Tab-separated table of C-alpha atoms in Angstrom:
chain	number	residue	atom	x	y	z
M	726	MET	CA	88.175	97.554	94.078
M	727	LYS	CA	89.839	94.727	95.982
M	728	VAL	CA	92.730	96.087	98.050
M	729	ALA	CA	95.303	95.036	100.627
M	730	LEU	CA	96.091	97.614	103.336
M	731	ILE	CA	99.361	98.059	105.224
M	732	GLY	CA	99.400	100.711	107.940
M	733	VAL	CA	102.828	101.947	109.033
M	734	GLY	CA	103.297	103.813	112.315
M	735	GLN	CA	100.666	104.942	114.825
M	736	ALA	CA	98.525	107.057	112.503
M	737	GLY	CA	98.852	104.536	109.669
M	738	GLY	CA	97.737	101.697	111.939
M	739	ASN	CA	94.766	103.663	113.286
M	740	VAL	CA	93.549	104.678	109.811
M	741	THR	CA	93.963	101.118	108.526
M	742	GLU	CA	91.965	99.849	111.507
M	743	ARG	CA	89.126	102.277	110.783
M	744	LEU	CA	89.142	101.433	107.066
M	745	ALA	CA	88.972	97.688	107.753
M	746	ARG	CA	86.187	98.222	110.305
M	747	PHE	CA	84.149	100.442	107.946
M	748	ASP	CA	84.488	97.951	105.091
M	749	ALA	CA	83.391	95.080	107.358
M	750	ASP	CA	80.466	97.015	108.865
M	751	MET	CA	79.198	98.015	105.407
M	752	GLY	CA	79.659	94.502	104.028
M	753	PHE	CA	81.565	95.752	100.967
M	754	GLY	CA	84.313	93.116	100.983
M	755	ALA	CA	86.776	95.461	99.299
M	756	VAL	CA	89.521	95.077	101.919
M	757	GLN	CA	91.083	91.673	101.287
M	758	GLY	CA	93.708	91.863	104.022
M	759	ALA	CA	95.050	94.418	106.492
M	760	LEU	CA	98.313	94.590	108.429
M	761	ALA	CA	99.615	97.247	110.835
M	762	VAL	CA	103.397	97.634	111.179
M	763	ASN	CA	104.954	99.683	113.979
M	764	SER	CA	108.042	100.043	116.157
M	765	ALA	CA	105.895	100.952	119.200
M	766	GLU	CA	104.304	97.865	120.729
M	767	ALA	CA	101.708	99.808	122.756
M	768	ASP	CA	100.224	101.327	119.592
M	769	LEU	CA	99.715	97.874	118.075
M	770	GLN	CA	97.977	96.466	121.162
M	771	SER	CA	94.967	98.771	120.742
M	772	LEU	CA	94.178	97.467	117.234
M	773	GLU	CA	91.447	94.811	116.843
M	774	PHE	CA	90.444	94.551	113.172
M	775	VAL	CA	93.915	94.207	111.638
M	776	ASP	CA	96.872	91.888	112.054
M	777	THR	CA	99.987	93.440	113.574
M	778	GLN	CA	103.746	93.287	113.078
M	779	LEU	CA	106.336	94.767	115.465
M	780	ILE	CA	109.596	95.955	113.890
M	781	GLY	CA	112.839	97.319	115.302
M	782	ALA	CA	112.638	95.395	118.582
M	783	ASP	CA	116.429	94.978	118.629
M	784	ARG	CA	116.933	98.753	118.199
M	785	VAL	CA	114.170	100.453	120.201
M	786	ASN	CA	112.800	97.561	122.293
M	787	GLY	CA	109.179	98.209	121.285
M	788	HIS	CA	109.194	101.854	122.422
M	789	GLY	CA	109.012	103.562	119.007
M	790	VAL	CA	111.478	105.878	117.288
M	791	GLY	CA	110.361	109.167	118.828
M	792	ALA	CA	109.582	111.082	115.595
M	793	ASP	CA	113.063	110.268	114.245
M	794	ASN	CA	112.186	109.385	110.672
M	795	GLU	CA	115.779	108.541	109.745
M	796	LEU	CA	115.690	105.853	112.434
M	797	GLY	CA	112.271	104.783	111.122
M	798	THR	CA	113.833	104.339	107.680
M	799	GLU	CA	116.715	102.274	109.062
M	800	ILE	CA	114.414	100.004	111.074
M	801	MET	CA	112.102	99.312	108.134
M	802	GLN	CA	115.091	98.617	105.913
M	803	SER	CA	116.539	96.169	108.458
M	804	ASP	CA	113.259	94.290	109.001
M	805	ILE	CA	111.831	94.485	105.480
M	806	GLN	CA	112.029	90.741	104.848
M	807	GLN	CA	110.127	90.097	108.061
M	808	VAL	CA	107.392	92.530	106.967
M	809	LEU	CA	107.160	91.082	103.451
M	810	GLY	CA	106.909	87.612	104.974
M	811	SER	CA	103.950	88.766	107.085
M	812	LEU	CA	102.110	89.743	103.896
M	813	ASP	CA	101.936	86.156	102.643
M	814	GLY	CA	98.255	85.254	102.491
M	815	ARG	CA	97.178	88.865	103.047
M	816	VAL	CA	98.059	90.167	99.580
M	817	THR	CA	96.072	87.563	97.659
M	818	SER	CA	95.668	87.030	93.915
M	819	SER	CA	92.317	88.855	94.098
M	820	ALA	CA	93.940	92.103	95.293
M	821	GLU	CA	93.913	94.721	92.528
M	822	ALA	CA	96.052	97.227	94.437
M	823	ILE	CA	98.070	97.690	97.623
M	824	PHE	CA	97.714	100.796	99.776
M	825	VAL	CA	100.457	101.716	102.252
M	826	VAL	CA	98.909	104.030	104.865
M	827	ALA	CA	100.979	106.370	107.041
M	828	GLY	CA	101.021	109.634	108.921
M	829	LEU	CA	103.887	111.539	107.323
M	830	GLY	CA	104.874	113.703	110.274
M	831	GLY	CA	106.044	111.107	112.808
M	832	GLY	CA	108.922	108.654	112.783
M	833	THR	CA	108.003	105.072	111.882
M	834	GLY	CA	105.355	105.932	109.283
M	835	SER	CA	107.226	108.883	107.803
M	836	GLY	CA	110.511	107.006	107.511
M	837	GLY	CA	109.255	103.466	106.979
M	838	ALA	CA	106.428	103.907	104.450
M	839	PRO	CA	108.643	104.977	101.497
M	840	VAL	CA	110.974	102.018	102.149
M	841	LEU	CA	108.053	99.583	102.227
M	842	VAL	CA	106.529	101.015	99.035
M	843	HIS	CA	109.886	100.685	97.262
M	844	HIS	CA	110.194	96.984	98.150
M	845	LEU	CA	106.538	96.187	97.416
M	846	GLN	CA	107.018	97.579	93.906
M	847	GLN	CA	109.730	94.982	93.343
M	848	VAL	CA	107.647	92.055	94.621
M	849	TYR	CA	104.069	92.622	93.382
M	850	ASP	CA	102.644	93.265	89.908
M	851	VAL	CA	99.625	95.284	91.087
M	852	PRO	CA	99.794	99.057	91.627
M	853	VAL	CA	101.255	100.152	94.961
M	854	TYR	CA	99.698	103.364	96.245
M	855	ALA	CA	100.409	105.435	99.335
M	856	LEU	CA	97.800	107.093	101.526
M	857	GLY	CA	99.641	109.825	103.399
M	858	VAL	CA	98.281	112.032	106.194
M	859	LEU	CA	99.965	115.448	106.408
M	860	PRO	CA	100.413	117.107	109.829
M	861	GLY	CA	98.333	120.169	110.664
M	862	ARG	CA	99.895	123.622	110.818
M	863	ASN	CA	100.009	123.529	114.625
M	864	GLU	CA	101.848	120.202	114.941
M	865	GLY	CA	105.376	121.647	115.133
M	866	SER	CA	108.304	122.193	112.789
M	867	LEU	CA	109.789	118.712	113.268
M	868	TYR	CA	106.591	117.121	111.943
M	869	GLN	CA	106.441	119.547	109.013
M	870	ALA	CA	110.050	118.788	108.044
M	871	ASN	CA	109.516	115.025	108.431
M	872	ALA	CA	106.408	115.139	106.239
M	873	GLY	CA	108.121	117.160	103.517
M	874	ARG	CA	110.982	114.677	103.212
M	875	SER	CA	108.660	111.670	103.397
M	876	LEU	CA	106.226	113.049	100.817
M	877	LYS	CA	108.993	113.874	98.369
M	878	THR	CA	110.199	110.261	98.567
M	879	LEU	CA	106.731	108.679	98.474
M	880	VAL	CA	105.710	110.569	95.338
M	881	ARG	CA	108.790	109.150	93.624
M	882	GLU	CA	108.261	105.552	94.824
M	883	ALA	CA	104.461	105.043	94.766
M	884	ASP	CA	102.234	104.718	91.710
M	885	SER	CA	100.180	107.531	93.261
M	886	THR	CA	100.090	109.187	96.683
M	887	LEU	CA	96.620	110.017	98.017
M	888	LEU	CA	97.073	112.986	100.367
M	889	ILE	CA	94.953	113.869	103.395
M	890	ASP	CA	95.599	117.255	105.018
M	891	ASN	CA	94.937	117.060	108.772
M	892	ASP	CA	93.618	120.633	108.607
M	893	ALA	CA	90.976	119.712	106.012
M	894	TRP	CA	88.538	117.441	107.825
M	895	HIS	CA	88.621	118.251	111.541
M	896	GLU	CA	85.894	120.171	113.389
M	897	GLN	CA	86.557	123.531	115.038
M	898	GLY	CA	87.030	123.496	118.812
M	899	GLU	CA	87.812	119.771	119.089
M	900	SER	CA	90.465	118.360	121.386
M	901	VAL	CA	93.562	116.886	119.729
M	902	GLU	CA	92.369	113.313	120.343
M	903	GLY	CA	88.848	114.178	119.219
M	904	ALA	CA	90.159	115.807	116.049
M	905	PHE	CA	92.234	112.757	115.108
M	906	ASP	CA	89.242	110.485	115.734
M	907	THR	CA	87.029	112.675	113.526
M	908	ILE	CA	89.632	112.783	110.754
M	909	ASN	CA	90.171	109.010	110.858
M	910	GLY	CA	86.418	108.441	110.629
M	911	LYS	CA	86.104	110.722	107.613
M	912	ILE	CA	89.083	109.089	105.908
M	913	ALA	CA	87.540	105.650	106.488
M	914	LYS	CA	84.168	106.671	105.028
M	915	ARG	CA	85.526	108.469	101.970
M	916	VAL	CA	88.367	106.128	101.072
M	917	GLY	CA	86.228	103.105	102.002
M	918	LEU	CA	83.528	104.227	99.550
M	919	LEU	CA	86.169	104.702	96.866
M	920	PHE	CA	87.450	101.155	97.415
M	921	ALA	CA	83.910	99.794	97.333
M	922	SER	CA	83.016	101.480	94.037
M	923	GLY	CA	81.854	98.721	91.723
M	924	GLU	CA	81.194	96.341	94.638
M	925	ALA	CA	77.417	96.965	94.396
M	926	ILE	CA	75.491	95.698	97.429
M	927	GLU	CA	71.945	96.823	96.622
M	928	GLY	CA	70.502	97.312	93.138
M	929	VAL	CA	72.214	97.660	89.782
M	930	GLY	CA	73.420	101.000	88.481
M	931	GLN	CA	73.167	102.094	84.867
M	932	SER	CA	76.854	102.960	84.621
M	933	VAL	CA	78.654	101.316	87.526
M	934	VAL	CA	82.229	102.407	88.194
M	935	ASP	CA	84.722	99.553	88.305
M	936	SER	CA	88.244	99.252	89.675
M	937	SER	CA	89.875	99.870	86.282
M	938	GLU	CA	88.475	103.405	86.253
M	939	VAL	CA	89.966	104.115	89.678
M	940	ILE	CA	93.325	102.696	88.564
M	941	ASN	CA	93.264	104.659	85.289
M	942	THR	CA	92.516	107.882	87.173
M	943	LEU	CA	95.502	107.242	89.462
M	944	ARG	CA	97.722	106.278	86.535
M	945	ALA	CA	98.804	109.916	86.240
M	946	GLY	CA	100.961	109.285	89.308
M	947	GLY	CA	102.186	112.055	91.580
M	948	VAL	CA	99.668	113.333	94.127
M	949	SER	CA	95.994	112.354	94.197
M	950	VAL	CA	93.185	114.014	96.137
M	951	LEU	CA	89.739	112.785	97.220
M	952	GLY	CA	86.603	114.864	97.795
M	953	TYR	CA	83.165	113.937	99.133
M	954	ALA	CA	79.775	115.499	99.869
M	955	SER	CA	76.185	114.263	100.289
M	956	GLU	CA	72.634	115.616	100.595
M	957	LEU	CA	69.143	114.215	101.189
M	958	ALA	CA	67.623	113.107	97.894
M	959	SER	CA	64.126	112.916	96.500
M	960	GLU	CA	62.659	109.510	95.625
M	961	ASP	CA	62.146	110.818	92.071
M	962	SER	CA	65.427	110.964	90.152
M	963	ALA	CA	64.124	113.815	87.967
M	964	GLU	CA	64.017	116.015	91.058
M	965	ASN	CA	67.654	115.195	91.906
M	966	ILE	CA	69.383	116.750	88.886
M	967	GLN	CA	70.266	119.874	90.853
M	968	THR	CA	71.180	117.742	93.898
M	969	ALA	CA	73.696	115.773	91.814
M	970	MET	CA	75.255	119.040	90.648
M	971	SER	CA	75.265	120.464	94.171
M	972	VAL	CA	77.019	117.519	95.844
M	973	SER	CA	79.560	117.302	93.015
M	974	ARG	CA	80.404	120.992	93.425
M	975	GLN	CA	80.712	120.653	97.194
M	976	ALA	CA	82.892	117.550	96.872
M	977	LEU	CA	85.432	119.432	94.747
M	978	LEU	CA	85.187	122.985	96.050
M	979	THR	CA	84.808	122.457	99.818
M	980	GLY	CA	85.125	118.744	100.586
M	981	THR	CA	88.519	117.610	99.314
M	982	SER	CA	91.311	116.052	101.335
M	983	MET	CA	93.605	118.876	100.111
M	984	PRO	CA	91.486	122.079	100.120
M	985	ASN	CA	91.563	124.407	97.113
M	986	THR	CA	92.883	121.663	94.826
M	987	ARG	CA	91.198	121.669	91.414
M	988	ALA	CA	93.716	121.293	88.588
M	989	ALA	CA	94.426	117.638	87.770
M	990	GLU	CA	95.556	115.439	84.918
M	991	ALA	CA	92.642	113.029	85.425
M	992	ALA	CA	89.450	112.874	87.485
M	993	LEU	CA	86.736	110.427	88.471
M	994	LEU	CA	83.201	111.302	89.602
M	995	VAL	CA	81.228	108.630	91.470
M	996	VAL	CA	77.604	109.390	92.375
M	997	ALA	CA	76.356	107.076	95.130
M	998	GLY	CA	72.751	106.391	96.077
M	999	GLU	CA	69.748	104.231	95.309
M	1000	PRO	CA	69.603	103.610	91.526
M	1001	ASP	CA	66.079	105.069	91.248
M	1002	ARG	CA	67.264	108.322	92.849
M	1003	ILE	CA	70.354	108.833	90.667
M	1004	PRO	CA	69.592	111.239	87.766
M	1005	ARG	CA	71.424	110.371	84.556
M	1006	LYS	CA	71.256	113.945	83.254
M	1007	GLY	CA	72.532	115.266	86.571
M	1008	VAL	CA	75.519	112.911	86.629
M	1009	GLU	CA	76.504	113.766	83.044
M	1010	ARG	CA	76.079	117.499	83.687
M	1011	ALA	CA	78.256	117.218	86.812
M	1012	ARG	CA	80.905	115.277	84.876
M	1013	ARG	CA	81.104	118.006	82.221
M	1014	TRP	CA	81.353	120.650	84.940
M	1015	LEU	CA	84.218	118.675	86.505
M	1016	GLU	CA	86.028	118.706	83.147
M	1017	ASP	CA	85.868	122.494	83.048
M	1018	GLU	CA	86.967	122.934	86.667
M	1019	THR	CA	89.929	120.520	86.544
M	1020	GLY	CA	91.075	121.382	83.032
M	1021	SER	CA	91.320	117.651	82.324
M	1022	MET	CA	90.058	115.779	79.282
M	1023	GLN	CA	90.272	112.506	81.255
M	1024	VAL	CA	87.187	112.762	83.454
M	1025	ARG	CA	85.383	109.500	84.095
M	1026	GLY	CA	81.992	109.149	85.753
M	1027	GLY	CA	79.569	106.530	86.975
M	1028	ASP	CA	77.219	105.201	89.671
M	1029	PHE	CA	77.668	103.403	92.943
M	1030	PRO	CA	74.348	101.744	93.928
M	1031	LEU	CA	73.923	102.090	97.696
M	1032	GLU	CA	70.923	101.710	100.000
M	1033	THR	CA	70.513	105.230	101.409
M	1034	ASP	CA	68.107	108.171	101.275
M	1035	ARG	CA	71.008	110.497	100.381
M	1036	LEU	CA	72.835	111.279	97.166
M	1037	GLY	CA	76.609	111.393	97.549
M	1038	ALA	CA	79.443	112.422	95.258
M	1039	LEU	CA	83.023	111.200	95.370
M	1040	VAL	CA	85.577	113.128	93.313
M	1041	LEU	CA	89.019	111.589	92.797
M	1042	LEU	CA	91.737	113.749	91.249
M	1043	GLY	CA	94.880	112.175	89.800
M	1044	GLY	CA	98.065	114.098	89.000
M	1045	ALA	CA	97.167	116.990	91.315
M	1046	GLU	CA	100.627	117.803	92.681
M	1047	ARG	CA	100.633	121.280	91.116
M	1048	SER	CA	97.892	122.449	93.468
M	1049	ASP	CA	98.454	125.599	95.505
M	1050	ARG	CA	97.819	123.712	98.769
M	1051	VAL	CA	100.544	121.138	98.018
M	1052	ARG	CA	102.979	123.903	97.040
M	1053	LYS	CA	102.296	125.837	100.242
M	1054	PHE	CA	102.804	122.723	102.350
M	1055	MET	CA	106.154	121.953	100.707
M	1056	ASP	CA	107.231	125.590	101.265
M	1057	ARG	CA	106.284	125.220	104.934
M	1058	ALA	CA	108.208	121.956	105.211
M	1059	ARG	CA	111.323	123.504	103.644
M	1060	GLU	CA	111.145	126.478	106.015
M	1061	ALA	CA	110.795	124.123	108.985
M	1062	LYS	CA	113.805	122.069	107.863
M	1063	THR	CA	115.912	125.211	107.347
M	1064	ALA	CA	115.002	126.517	110.806
M	1065	GLN	CA	115.748	123.118	112.300
M	1066	ASP	CA	119.181	122.943	110.641
M	1067	ARG	CA	119.978	126.513	111.713
M	1068	GLU	CA	119.078	125.736	115.342
M	1069	GLU	CA	121.184	122.563	115.377
M	1070	THR	CA	124.168	124.477	113.958
M	1071	ARG	CA	123.872	127.370	116.392
M	1072	THR	CA	123.243	125.528	119.656
M	1073	ASP	CA	126.124	124.178	121.731
M	1074	PRO	CA	124.554	121.938	124.416
M	1075	ALA	CA	127.097	123.181	126.975
M	1076	GLU	CA	126.040	126.816	126.467
M	1077	GLN	CA	122.621	126.271	128.012
M	1078	PHE	CA	124.237	126.008	131.444
M	1079	ALA	CA	125.895	129.432	131.074
M	1080	ASP	CA	122.784	131.235	129.774
M	1081	ASP	CA	122.257	134.391	131.909
M	1082	ARG	CA	118.595	134.508	130.906
M	1083	LEU	CA	117.921	131.333	132.916
M	1084	GLU	CA	117.958	131.827	136.677
M	1085	ASN	CA	119.567	129.275	139.002
M	1086	LEU	CA	117.193	127.135	141.037
M	1087	PHE	CA	119.086	128.001	144.266
């Protein structure tokens, strides 16, 4: 699947960088062009694999918007023609889709991504998808409220919004920086493999997935979710029937970007590995199991030939916004926004100087 990537904000730029790097290292050639857009100049300077575009210089002087997503919206709206101009030559005629990548809890990505998606829809004929990263539970109420508002808008504007929950793919006991690095690496591998489906590098599969099957799975709109798992495989495909079932189960039940998400309007199963190791019966059995688990009659399946001693399964769910995890996140975002509004209404800035609970310094 040939795609153009546009990262918005710090998290969006970092994920786009990792995706472009993974695609280049693997030699897939799926990423046709990549651009990172941000209001913070320092965040753009650390990026090497993608082109960069600074916005809002006249408003924030390259220092970012400080998690103010309303300001992020205004800046993207003001500089939208400049951003669209930067896409000339990067969104080529070979691109089959555009992905706008953003962390939904901050300012520039949260506020700017929905604006950019809206304008891209008016300019390009290919599908415009969003890849949104939700803040973890411990990232503060401001980030929860920002993400709730941003997600609600993105789902309306994008052809589909692929969600990544920050709590889903980090390792226990990691530092904050280490956790983000781990999450970005996992996003790059999983989403990069999805993009590369059909771009066979080694061997020829019996039923290779192509980009139209990815697009048809995402045609349901709303929220989409991606799962992945892999295991060592035998050289004899007949011995891998149970392995194909096992990795498919893990991909859906424990490996998705939004945990505990199963119900969907459409689904796609991609089994990756060396063609001689991929069991046809195992793939078909896993596809039927996926139909039962998702409750969808639109479950597609196929191979992705890849030089590896492992068997991997990618599960893409389309139209998954009714999942319990998405509902709980939106409830959390609404509670955070209500608490935020209540605090702003109650607090008079002058009262903090008369607070008896705070002792004087002298």
